[in-house]
Amino acid sequence: MALIGNTEFYKGIGEIPFEGKESDNPLAFKYYNPEQVVAGKTMRDHLRFAVAYWHTFCGVGADPFGPGTQNFPWDNFSDPLDAAKAKADAAFEFITKMGFDYFCFHDFDLVREGSTFSESEKRLSSIVDYIKEKKAASGVKLLWGTANCFSHPRYMNGAATNPDFNVLARAGGQIKLALDATMALDGENYVFWGGREGYMSLLNTDMKRELDHMGRFLATARDYARKQGFKGTFFIEPKPMEPMKHQYDFDAATVVGFLHQYGLQDDFKLNLEVNHATLASHTMQHEMEVAAAHGMLGSIDANRGDYQNGWDTDQFPNNITEVTEAMLTFLKAGGLQGGGINFDAKIRRNSTDLDDVFHAHIGGADTFARALLIADKIITSSPYNELREKRYQSFDSGKGKEYELGKLDMTDLYEIAKSNGELELQSGKQELFENIVNQYI
Ligand code: XUL
Ligand code: CO
């Protein structure tokens, strides 16, 4: 296939430059200036943007009411390996033009699944060899790999939590290959999103047994990868529902508890996704605070949902207030542990021009870059930190300090309560905090 390796897919669009917020060029960054230093690090190193292979090069926009609307030229190759190579060419062209450093994939985003396990294994190993070359030529790196153990009908009752052991073993075989592919491509992390690890009905489900199976499965995967020399972090990506009615990795707090229960806390951290947070009735900032409080703020899947219909719409981020609040937590936590910001987001079904996917990623990157700048300003130049600390100042000395040090018992608290009498109200000053954020935006 002469076309492979030589075709320009995104014709007429060059590398996206940084031009600053005064620029009218829609194909330029207004805030994301990769080499600009903020809070002691370049934006590039803080944000570590990644492109999601599945949405950007595989997702054609099909919905329950109609077929896809994207005509990807690489889908026109009948030979699966030719199609996969052309797709990789397009992917590396796009990522390079965006000036991003990373991509993320599921095994069968890279190449169509074969009709047998062995056929899939062969296809994967061929495309991994091809992508190795693309990586070396472009300098683009792999933020994380994962396996799609949720689309094929065999996984309709789950993968690691399937009541049929043979399905669990099949998932194990598939994930071994996905781990091998991730390691062969020097992947920095590996993600487990429990797509169908959960239940539709408790009537037919032994929850405790399924949770035990999932804990053992993750430990087995970890042990295999560590034995092969994998040094990266494993991430669990929480999501409360969809496709299952209830998913076991419901939210950050649930996953932290699970990881400790099954002895996985030293190897696993969290990959938090904005739209999954909102599905769980949380904000992204809440999920990040929970993860950070446990030293598990690993990585971010950036997108946004729709507050009117509540679906997992995976839109590109553009809500500056919400992302700023998340970046306050990000900076306070000292950034991400091993991960990056992966645009797990898709353009709308009716966004069908070649440049739409560029506008989408430019907007997402600018939103995060702008939020990072604002959050840094709020922390370094506004009364924000001081006001927060002031709320807790009664714990900085005296009895409050003794309490924090574990020196007071219930009778001590009783004596203090009795001698204090009724207390003066202390305002939470929420509106003032909100105004400070608004002022710095
Ligand atoms: C699904 C989702 C996945 C994971 C990877 O909602 O977010 O794409 O990020 O399997
Ligand atoms: Co995701």
CSV table of C-alpha atoms and ligand atoms in Angstrom, one decimal:
chain,number,residue,atom,x,y,z
A,1,MET,CA,0.0,0.0,0.0
A,2,ALA,CA,1.9,3.0,-1.3
A,3,LEU,CA,-0.4,5.4,0.5
A,4,ILE,CA,0.7,4.2,4.0
A,5,GLY,CA,3.2,6.4,5.6
A,6,ASN,CA,2.9,9.0,2.8
A,7,THR,CA,-0.6,10.5,3.1
A,8,GLU,CA,-1.4,13.8,4.7
A,9,PHE,CA,-4.8,13.4,6.2
A,10,TYR,CA,-5.4,16.8,7.7
A,11,LYS,CA,-4.6,18.8,4.6
A,12,GLY,CA,-4.3,22.6,4.8
A,13,ILE,CA,-3.8,22.5,8.6
A,14,GLY,CA,-0.3,23.0,9.9
A,15,GLU,CA,1.2,22.9,13.4
A,16,ILE,CA,-0.9,24.8,15.9
A,17,PRO,CA,1.1,27.8,17.2
A,18,PHE,CA,0.7,29.7,20.4
A,19,GLU,CA,-0.4,33.3,19.5
A,20,GLY,CA,-1.8,34.6,22.7
A,21,LYS,CA,-5.3,35.9,23.7
A,22,GLU,CA,-5.2,38.8,21.3
A,23,SER,CA,-5.0,36.5,18.3
A,24,ASP,CA,-8.0,36.1,16.0
A,25,ASN,CA,-6.5,32.9,14.4
A,26,PRO,CA,-8.9,30.1,15.3
A,27,LEU,CA,-6.2,27.6,14.6
A,28,ALA,CA,-3.9,29.0,17.3
A,29,PHE,CA,-3.6,28.6,21.1
A,30,LYS,CA,-4.7,31.6,23.0
A,31,TYR,CA,-3.5,30.4,26.5
A,32,TYR,CA,-1.7,27.1,26.0
A,33,ASN,CA,2.0,28.2,25.7
A,34,PRO,CA,3.8,24.9,26.2
A,35,GLU,CA,7.1,26.4,27.4
A,36,GLN,CA,5.7,29.1,29.7
A,37,VAL,CA,6.6,28.5,33.3
A,38,VAL,CA,3.7,28.5,35.8
A,39,ALA,CA,4.2,27.6,39.5
A,40,GLY,CA,7.7,26.4,38.8
A,41,LYS,CA,7.0,24.1,35.8
A,42,THR,CA,6.3,24.6,32.1
A,43,MET,CA,2.7,24.2,31.1
A,44,ARG,CA,3.8,21.2,29.0
A,45,ASP,CA,5.0,19.5,32.1
A,46,HIS,CA,2.1,20.4,34.3
A,47,LEU,CA,-0.6,19.4,31.8
A,48,ARG,CA,0.8,16.5,29.8
A,49,PHE,CA,-2.0,16.6,27.2
A,50,ALA,CA,-3.0,13.3,25.5
A,51,VAL,CA,-5.2,12.5,22.6
A,52,ALA,CA,-7.7,9.7,23.0
A,53,TYR,CA,-7.3,7.3,20.1
A,54,TRP,CA,-10.9,5.9,20.5
A,55,HIS,CA,-12.8,9.2,20.1
A,56,THR,CA,-10.5,11.1,17.7
A,57,PHE,CA,-9.6,8.3,15.2
A,58,CYS,CA,-12.3,5.6,15.8
A,59,GLY,CA,-15.5,7.4,16.8
A,60,VAL,CA,-17.5,8.1,13.7
A,61,GLY,CA,-20.4,9.7,15.6
A,62,ALA,CA,-23.0,6.9,15.5
A,63,ASP,CA,-25.9,7.2,18.0
A,64,PRO,CA,-28.9,5.0,18.8
A,65,PHE,CA,-30.9,7.0,16.2
A,66,GLY,CA,-28.5,6.9,13.2
A,67,PRO,CA,-25.1,5.9,11.8
A,68,GLY,CA,-21.8,7.7,12.0
A,69,THR,CA,-21.3,11.0,10.2
A,70,GLN,CA,-17.5,11.0,10.0
A,71,ASN,CA,-15.9,9.5,6.9
A,72,PHE,CA,-12.5,8.5,8.1
A,73,PRO,CA,-10.3,7.6,5.0
A,74,TRP,CA,-8.5,5.0,7.1
A,75,ASP,CA,-11.7,3.1,7.5
A,76,ASN,CA,-11.9,2.5,3.8
A,77,PHE,CA,-9.1,0.0,3.7
A,78,SER,CA,-10.5,-3.6,3.7
A,79,ASP,CA,-7.3,-5.2,5.0
A,80,PRO,CA,-7.4,-4.6,8.8
A,81,LEU,CA,-3.6,-4.0,9.1
A,82,ASP,CA,-3.6,-1.5,6.3
A,83,ALA,CA,-6.5,0.3,7.9
A,84,ALA,CA,-4.7,0.3,11.3
A,85,LYS,CA,-1.5,1.6,9.8
A,86,ALA,CA,-3.3,4.4,7.9
A,87,LYS,CA,-5.1,5.3,11.1
A,88,ALA,CA,-1.8,5.4,13.0
A,89,ASP,CA,-0.4,7.7,10.3
A,90,ALA,CA,-3.4,10.0,10.8
A,91,ALA,CA,-3.1,9.8,14.6
A,92,PHE,CA,0.6,10.7,14.7
A,93,GLU,CA,0.0,13.5,12.1
A,94,PHE,CA,-2.8,15.0,14.3
A,95,ILE,CA,-0.9,14.7,17.6
A,96,THR,CA,2.2,16.2,16.1
A,97,LYS,CA,0.2,19.1,14.6
A,98,MET,CA,-1.4,19.8,17.9
A,99,GLY,CA,2.0,19.8,19.6
A,100,PHE,CA,0.9,17.4,22.3
A,101,ASP,CA,3.2,14.9,23.8
A,102,TYR,CA,0.9,11.9,24.4
A,103,PHE,CA,-1.8,9.5,23.3
A,104,CYS,CA,-3.9,6.9,25.0
A,105,PHE,CA,-5.4,3.7,23.5
A,106,HIS,CA,-7.6,0.6,24.0
A,107,ASP,CA,-6.1,-2.5,22.3
A,108,PHE,CA,-8.8,-2.7,19.6
A,109,ASP,CA,-8.6,1.0,18.9
A,110,LEU,CA,-5.3,0.3,17.3
A,111,VAL,CA,-6.5,-2.5,15.0
A,112,ARG,CA,-9.8,-4.3,14.5
A,113,GLU,CA,-10.3,-7.3,16.7
A,114,GLY,CA,-9.7,-10.6,14.8
A,115,SER,CA,-12.2,-13.5,14.5
A,116,THR,CA,-10.1,-15.6,16.8
A,117,PHE,CA,-7.9,-14.8,19.9
A,118,SER,CA,-4.7,-15.8,18.0
A,119,GLU,CA,-5.6,-13.6,15.0
A,120,SER,CA,-6.1,-10.6,17.3
A,121,GLU,CA,-2.8,-11.4,19.0
A,122,LYS,CA,-1.0,-11.4,15.6
A,123,ARG,CA,-2.7,-8.2,14.5
A,124,LEU,CA,-1.8,-6.4,17.8
A,125,SER,CA,1.8,-7.4,17.6
A,126,SER,CA,2.1,-6.1,14.0
A,127,ILE,CA,0.5,-2.8,14.7
A,128,VAL,CA,2.6,-2.3,17.8
A,129,ASP,CA,5.7,-2.7,15.7
A,130,TYR,CA,4.4,-0.1,13.3
A,131,ILE,CA,3.5,2.4,16.1
A,132,LYS,CA,6.9,1.9,17.6
A,133,GLU,CA,8.4,3.4,14.5
A,134,LYS,CA,5.8,6.2,14.5
A,135,LYS,CA,6.7,7.0,18.1
A,136,ALA,CA,10.4,7.1,17.4
A,137,ALA,CA,10.0,9.3,14.4
A,138,SER,CA,7.7,11.8,16.1
A,139,GLY,CA,8.7,11.8,19.8
A,140,VAL,CA,5.1,11.3,20.8
A,141,LYS,CA,4.7,9.1,23.9
A,142,LEU,CA,2.2,6.8,25.3
A,143,LEU,CA,0.5,8.1,28.5
A,144,TRP,CA,-1.5,4.9,29.1
A,145,GLY,CA,-2.8,1.8,27.4
A,146,THR,CA,-5.9,-0.2,28.3
A,147,ALA,CA,-8.0,-3.0,27.0
A,148,ASN,CA,-11.6,-2.9,25.7
A,149,CYS,CA,-13.3,-5.6,27.8
A,150,PHE,CA,-16.7,-4.1,27.5
A,151,SER,CA,-17.8,-3.8,23.8
A,152,HIS,CA,-17.8,-7.4,22.6
A,153,PRO,CA,-21.0,-9.4,23.5
A,154,ARG,CA,-18.9,-12.0,25.4
A,155,TYR,CA,-18.4,-9.3,28.1
A,156,MET,CA,-22.1,-8.4,28.4
A,157,ASN,CA,-22.1,-9.8,32.0
A,158,GLY,CA,-18.7,-8.3,32.9
A,159,ALA,CA,-15.1,-9.2,32.4
A,160,ALA,CA,-13.2,-9.7,35.7
A,161,THR,CA,-16.6,-9.9,37.5
A,162,ASN,CA,-18.3,-12.2,35.0
A,163,PRO,CA,-20.1,-15.1,36.7
A,164,ASP,CA,-18.5,-17.4,34.1
A,165,PHE,CA,-14.9,-18.2,34.9
A,166,ASN,CA,-14.1,-18.7,31.2
A,167,VAL,CA,-15.1,-15.2,30.3
A,168,LEU,CA,-12.8,-13.9,33.2
A,169,ALA,CA,-10.0,-16.0,31.8
A,170,ARG,CA,-10.6,-14.6,28.3
A,171,ALA,CA,-10.4,-11.0,29.7
A,172,GLY,CA,-7.2,-12.1,31.5
A,173,GLY,CA,-5.7,-13.2,28.2
A,174,GLN,CA,-6.8,-10.0,26.5
A,175,ILE,CA,-5.4,-7.8,29.2
A,176,LYS,CA,-2.1,-9.7,29.2
A,177,LEU,CA,-1.8,-8.7,25.5
A,178,ALA,CA,-2.8,-5.1,26.2
A,179,LEU,CA,-0.2,-4.9,29.0
A,180,ASP,CA,2.4,-6.4,26.6
A,181,ALA,CA,1.5,-3.8,24.0
A,182,THR,CA,1.6,-0.9,26.6
A,183,MET,CA,5.1,-2.1,27.8
A,184,ALA,CA,6.4,-2.5,24.2
A,185,LEU,CA,5.4,1.1,23.5
A,186,ASP,CA,7.0,2.4,26.8
A,187,GLY,CA,3.6,3.3,28.2
A,188,GLU,CA,3.9,5.3,31.3
A,189,ASN,CA,0.8,4.0,33.0
A,190,TYR,CA,-2.0,1.4,32.5
A,191,VAL,CA,-5.7,2.1,33.0
A,192,PHE,CA,-8.6,-0.1,34.2
A,193,TRP,CA,-12.0,1.3,33.4
A,194,GLY,CA,-14.5,-1.3,34.6
A,195,GLY,CA,-16.9,-0.9,31.7
A,196,ARG,CA,-19.3,-3.7,32.6
A,197,GLU,CA,-17.9,-4.5,36.1
A,198,GLY,CA,-21.1,-4.0,38.0
A,199,TYR,CA,-24.6,-5.3,37.8
A,200,MET,CA,-28.0,-4.7,36.0
A,201,SER,CA,-29.9,-6.5,38.8
A,202,LEU,CA,-28.9,-7.7,42.3
A,203,LEU,CA,-31.4,-10.6,42.0
A,204,ASN,CA,-29.0,-12.5,39.8
A,205,THR,CA,-25.7,-11.1,41.3
A,206,ASP,CA,-23.4,-12.3,44.1
A,207,MET,CA,-21.8,-8.9,44.7
A,208,LYS,CA,-19.3,-10.0,47.3
A,209,ARG,CA,-18.0,-12.8,45.1
A,210,GLU,CA,-17.7,-10.5,42.1
A,211,LEU,CA,-15.8,-7.9,44.1
A,212,ASP,CA,-13.4,-10.6,45.4
A,213,HIS,CA,-12.9,-11.7,41.8
A,214,MET,CA,-12.2,-8.1,40.7
A,215,GLY,CA,-9.7,-7.6,43.5
A,216,ARG,CA,-7.8,-10.8,42.7
A,217,PHE,CA,-7.9,-10.0,39.0
A,218,LEU,CA,-6.3,-6.6,39.4
A,219,ALA,CA,-3.6,-8.1,41.7
A,220,THR,CA,-2.9,-10.8,39.1
A,221,ALA,CA,-2.6,-8.2,36.3
A,222,ARG,CA,-0.3,-6.1,38.5
A,223,ASP,CA,1.9,-9.1,39.4
A,224,TYR,CA,2.3,-10.0,35.7
A,225,ALA,CA,3.3,-6.5,34.6
A,226,ARG,CA,5.7,-5.9,37.5
A,227,LYS,CA,7.4,-9.2,36.7
A,228,GLN,CA,7.9,-8.0,33.2
A,229,GLY,CA,9.6,-4.9,34.6
A,230,PHE,CA,6.7,-2.4,34.2
A,231,LYS,CA,7.5,0.5,36.5
A,232,GLY,CA,4.4,2.7,35.7
A,233,THR,CA,1.3,3.3,37.7
A,234,PHE,CA,-2.0,1.4,37.4
A,235,PHE,CA,-5.0,3.6,37.4
A,236,ILE,CA,-8.6,2.8,38.1
A,237,GLU,CA,-11.1,5.0,36.4
A,238,PRO,CA,-14.3,5.4,38.5
A,239,LYS,CA,-17.7,5.8,36.9
A,240,PRO,CA,-21.0,5.2,38.7
A,241,MET,CA,-23.2,3.8,35.9
A,242,GLU,CA,-23.5,3.4,32.2
A,243,PRO,CA,-23.3,0.9,30.6
A,244,MET,CA,-24.2,-1.0,33.8
A,245,LYS,CA,-27.0,0.2,36.1
A,246,HIS,CA,-24.5,0.3,38.9
A,247,GLN,CA,-20.7,0.0,38.5
A,248,TYR,CA,-18.5,-1.2,41.3
A,249,ASP,CA,-15.9,1.6,40.7
A,250,PHE,CA,-18.7,4.1,41.5
A,251,ASP,CA,-16.6,7.2,42.5
A,252,ALA,CA,-13.2,8.1,43.9
A,253,ALA,CA,-14.1,7.4,47.5
A,254,THR,CA,-15.5,3.9,46.6
A,255,VAL,CA,-12.4,3.1,44.7
A,256,VAL,CA,-10.0,4.3,47.4
A,257,GLY,CA,-11.8,1.9,49.8
A,258,PHE,CA,-11.7,-1.0,47.4
A,259,LEU,CA,-8.0,-0.6,46.7
A,260,HIS,CA,-7.2,-0.7,50.4
A,261,GLN,CA,-9.5,-3.6,51.0
A,262,TYR,CA,-7.7,-5.7,48.4
A,263,GLY,CA,-4.1,-4.6,49.1
A,264,LEU,CA,-3.7,-2.7,45.9
A,265,GLN,CA,-3.1,0.8,47.3
A,266,ASP,CA,0.7,0.9,46.6
A,267,ASP,CA,0.4,0.2,42.9
A,268,PHE,CA,-2.9,1.8,41.9
A,269,LYS,CA,-4.0,5.4,41.8
A,270,LEU,CA,-7.1,7.1,40.2
A,271,ASN,CA,-7.8,8.3,36.7
A,272,LEU,CA,-10.6,10.8,37.2
A,273,GLU,CA,-13.0,11.8,34.5
A,274,VAL,CA,-15.1,15.0,34.6
A,275,ASN,CA,-18.3,13.5,33.1
A,276,HIS,CA,-18.0,10.5,35.4
A,277,ALA,CA,-17.8,12.8,38.4
A,278,THR,CA,-21.0,14.6,37.4
A,279,LEU,CA,-22.8,11.3,36.7
A,280,ALA,CA,-21.9,10.4,40.4
A,281,SER,CA,-23.5,13.7,41.5
A,282,HIS,CA,-20.1,15.1,42.3
A,283,THR,CA,-18.0,17.9,40.9
A,284,MET,CA,-14.6,17.1,39.4
A,285,GLN,CA,-13.0,19.1,42.1
A,286,HIS,CA,-14.7,16.9,44.7
A,287,GLU,CA,-13.3,13.8,43.0
A,288,MET,CA,-9.8,15.3,42.8
A,289,GLU,CA,-9.9,16.4,46.5
A,290,VAL,CA,-10.8,12.8,47.5
A,291,ALA,CA,-8.1,11.3,45.4
A,292,ALA,CA,-5.5,13.9,46.5
A,293,ALA,CA,-6.4,13.4,50.2
A,294,HIS,CA,-5.3,9.7,49.8
A,295,GLY,CA,-2.2,10.5,47.7
A,296,MET,CA,-4.0,8.9,44.7
A,297,LEU,CA,-4.5,11.8,42.2
A,298,GLY,CA,-3.0,10.0,39.3
A,299,SER,CA,-4.5,11.2,36.0
A,300,ILE,CA,-7.4,13.1,34.4
A,301,ASP,CA,-9.8,12.2,31.6
A,302,ALA,CA,-10.8,15.7,30.5
A,303,ASN,CA,-14.3,16.3,29.1
A,304,ARG,CA,-17.7,17.7,30.3
A,305,GLY,CA,-21.3,16.4,30.5
A,306,ASP,CA,-24.5,18.2,29.8
A,307,TYR,CA,-26.4,19.5,32.8
A,308,GLN,CA,-29.7,19.6,31.0
A,309,ASN,CA,-29.9,15.9,30.1
A,310,GLY,CA,-27.3,14.4,32.4
A,311,TRP,CA,-25.8,12.0,29.9
A,312,ASP,CA,-22.2,11.0,29.5
A,313,THR,CA,-21.9,13.2,26.5
A,314,ASP,CA,-18.0,13.5,26.6
A,315,GLN,CA,-18.0,17.0,25.3
A,316,PHE,CA,-14.7,19.0,25.2
A,317,PRO,CA,-14.0,21.1,28.3
A,318,ASN,CA,-15.0,24.8,28.1
A,319,ASN,CA,-16.3,25.7,31.6
A,320,ILE,CA,-13.6,28.0,32.9
A,321,THR,CA,-15.1,28.4,36.4
A,322,GLU,CA,-15.3,24.6,37.0
A,323,VAL,CA,-11.9,23.9,35.5
A,324,THR,CA,-10.4,26.7,37.6
A,325,GLU,CA,-11.8,25.2,40.8
A,326,ALA,CA,-10.4,21.8,39.7
A,327,MET,CA,-7.0,23.4,39.0
A,328,LEU,CA,-6.9,24.9,42.5
A,329,THR,CA,-7.0,21.3,43.8
A,330,PHE,CA,-4.5,20.2,41.2
A,331,LEU,CA,-1.9,22.8,42.3
A,332,LYS,CA,-2.6,22.3,46.0
A,333,ALA,CA,-2.0,18.5,45.4
A,334,GLY,CA,1.3,19.2,43.6
A,335,GLY,CA,-0.1,18.0,40.3
A,336,LEU,CA,-0.8,14.5,39.0
A,337,GLN,CA,1.1,11.4,40.1
A,338,GLY,CA,2.4,9.9,36.9
A,339,GLY,CA,-0.6,10.8,34.7
A,340,GLY,CA,-1.6,13.6,32.4
A,341,ILE,CA,-4.7,15.3,31.0
A,342,ASN,CA,-6.2,13.0,28.4
A,343,PHE,CA,-9.0,14.5,26.2
A,344,ASP,CA,-11.5,11.6,26.6
A,345,ALA,CA,-13.9,13.8,24.6
A,346,LYS,CA,-15.6,13.7,21.2
A,347,ILE,CA,-16.8,16.3,18.7
A,348,ARG,CA,-20.5,16.4,18.2
A,349,ARG,CA,-22.1,14.2,15.5
A,350,ASN,CA,-22.8,17.2,13.3
A,351,SER,CA,-19.2,18.5,13.5
A,352,THR,CA,-18.1,17.1,10.3
A,353,ASP,CA,-15.4,19.4,8.9
A,354,LEU,CA,-11.7,18.5,8.9
A,355,ASP,CA,-10.8,21.3,11.3
A,356,ASP,CA,-13.5,20.6,13.9
A,357,VAL,CA,-11.3,18.1,15.8
A,358,PHE,CA,-8.6,20.8,15.9
A,359,HIS,CA,-10.9,23.4,17.3
A,360,ALA,CA,-12.1,20.9,19.9
A,361,HIS,CA,-8.6,20.1,21.2
A,362,ILE,CA,-7.4,23.8,21.0
A,363,GLY,CA,-10.4,24.8,23.1
A,364,GLY,CA,-9.8,22.0,25.6
A,365,ALA,CA,-6.1,22.8,26.0
A,366,ASP,CA,-6.8,26.6,26.3
A,367,THR,CA,-9.4,26.0,28.9
A,368,PHE,CA,-7.0,24.0,31.1
A,369,ALA,CA,-4.1,26.3,30.4
A,370,ARG,CA,-6.1,29.4,31.3
A,371,ALA,CA,-7.5,27.7,34.4
A,372,LEU,CA,-4.0,26.8,35.5
A,373,LEU,CA,-2.9,30.4,35.1
A,374,ILE,CA,-5.9,31.7,37.1
A,375,ALA,CA,-5.6,29.1,39.8
A,376,ASP,CA,-1.9,30.0,40.3
A,377,LYS,CA,-2.8,33.7,40.5
A,378,ILE,CA,-5.5,33.0,43.1
A,379,ILE,CA,-3.1,31.0,45.2
A,380,THR,CA,-0.2,33.4,45.0
A,381,SER,CA,-1.8,36.8,44.8
A,382,SER,CA,-5.3,36.7,46.4
A,383,PRO,CA,-6.4,36.4,50.0
A,384,TYR,CA,-7.8,32.9,49.1
A,385,ASN,CA,-5.2,30.7,50.9
A,386,GLU,CA,-5.2,33.0,54.0
A,387,LEU,CA,-9.0,33.0,54.2
A,388,ARG,CA,-9.1,29.2,54.0
A,389,GLU,CA,-6.4,28.8,56.6
A,390,LYS,CA,-8.1,31.3,58.9
A,391,ARG,CA,-11.2,29.1,59.1
A,392,TYR,CA,-9.1,26.4,60.8
A,393,GLN,CA,-6.9,28.7,63.0
A,394,SER,CA,-8.5,27.4,66.2
A,395,PHE,CA,-6.6,24.1,65.5
A,396,ASP,CA,-3.2,25.9,65.2
A,397,SER,CA,-2.6,26.3,68.9
A,398,GLY,CA,-4.0,25.6,72.3
A,399,LYS,CA,-6.7,22.9,72.8
A,400,GLY,CA,-7.3,22.7,69.0
A,401,LYS,CA,-3.7,21.7,68.4
A,402,GLU,CA,-3.8,19.2,71.3
A,403,TYR,CA,-7.0,17.7,69.7
A,404,GLU,CA,-5.2,17.3,66.3
A,405,LEU,CA,-2.3,15.6,68.1
A,406,GLY,CA,-4.7,13.1,69.7
A,407,LYS,CA,-4.2,14.4,73.2
A,408,LEU,CA,-7.8,15.0,74.1
A,409,ASP,CA,-10.5,12.5,75.0
A,410,MET,CA,-14.3,12.8,75.2
A,411,THR,CA,-14.2,14.2,78.8
A,412,ASP,CA,-11.8,16.9,77.8
A,413,LEU,CA,-14.2,17.9,75.0
A,414,TYR,CA,-17.0,17.9,77.6
A,415,GLU,CA,-15.1,20.2,79.9
A,416,ILE,CA,-14.2,22.6,77.1
A,417,ALA,CA,-17.9,22.7,75.9
A,418,LYS,CA,-19.1,23.3,79.5
A,419,SER,CA,-16.7,26.2,80.2
A,420,ASN,CA,-17.1,27.8,76.7
A,421,GLY,CA,-20.8,28.4,77.0
A,422,GLU,CA,-22.7,29.3,73.8
A,423,LEU,CA,-20.4,30.1,70.8
A,424,GLU,CA,-20.2,33.0,68.4
A,425,LEU,CA,-21.1,32.0,64.8
A,426,GLN,CA,-18.2,31.8,62.4
A,427,SER,CA,-19.1,32.7,58.8
A,428,GLY,CA,-18.1,30.3,56.0
A,429,LYS,CA,-17.8,33.4,53.6
A,430,GLN,CA,-18.7,31.3,50.6
A,431,GLU,CA,-19.8,34.3,48.5
A,432,LEU,CA,-16.5,36.0,49.1
A,433,PHE,CA,-14.6,32.9,48.0
A,434,GLU,CA,-16.7,32.8,44.8
A,435,ASN,CA,-16.0,36.4,44.1
A,436,ILE,CA,-12.3,35.9,44.4
A,437,VAL,CA,-12.4,33.2,41.8
A,438,ASN,CA,-14.6,35.4,39.6
A,439,GLN,CA,-12.2,38.3,40.0
A,440,TYR,CA,-9.2,36.3,38.9
A,441,ILE,CA,-11.0,34.8,35.9
B,1,XUL,C1,-15.8,5.4,29.3
B,1,XUL,C2,-14.5,5.9,29.4
B,1,XUL,C3,-13.4,5.0,28.8
B,1,XUL,C4,-12.1,4.9,29.6
B,1,XUL,C5,-11.1,4.0,29.0
B,1,XUL,O1,-16.8,6.3,29.8
B,1,XUL,O2,-14.2,7.0,29.9
B,1,XUL,O3,-13.2,5.5,27.5
B,1,XUL,O4,-11.5,6.2,29.7
B,1,XUL,O5,-11.6,2.7,28.9
B,2,CO,CO,-12.4,7.9,30.3
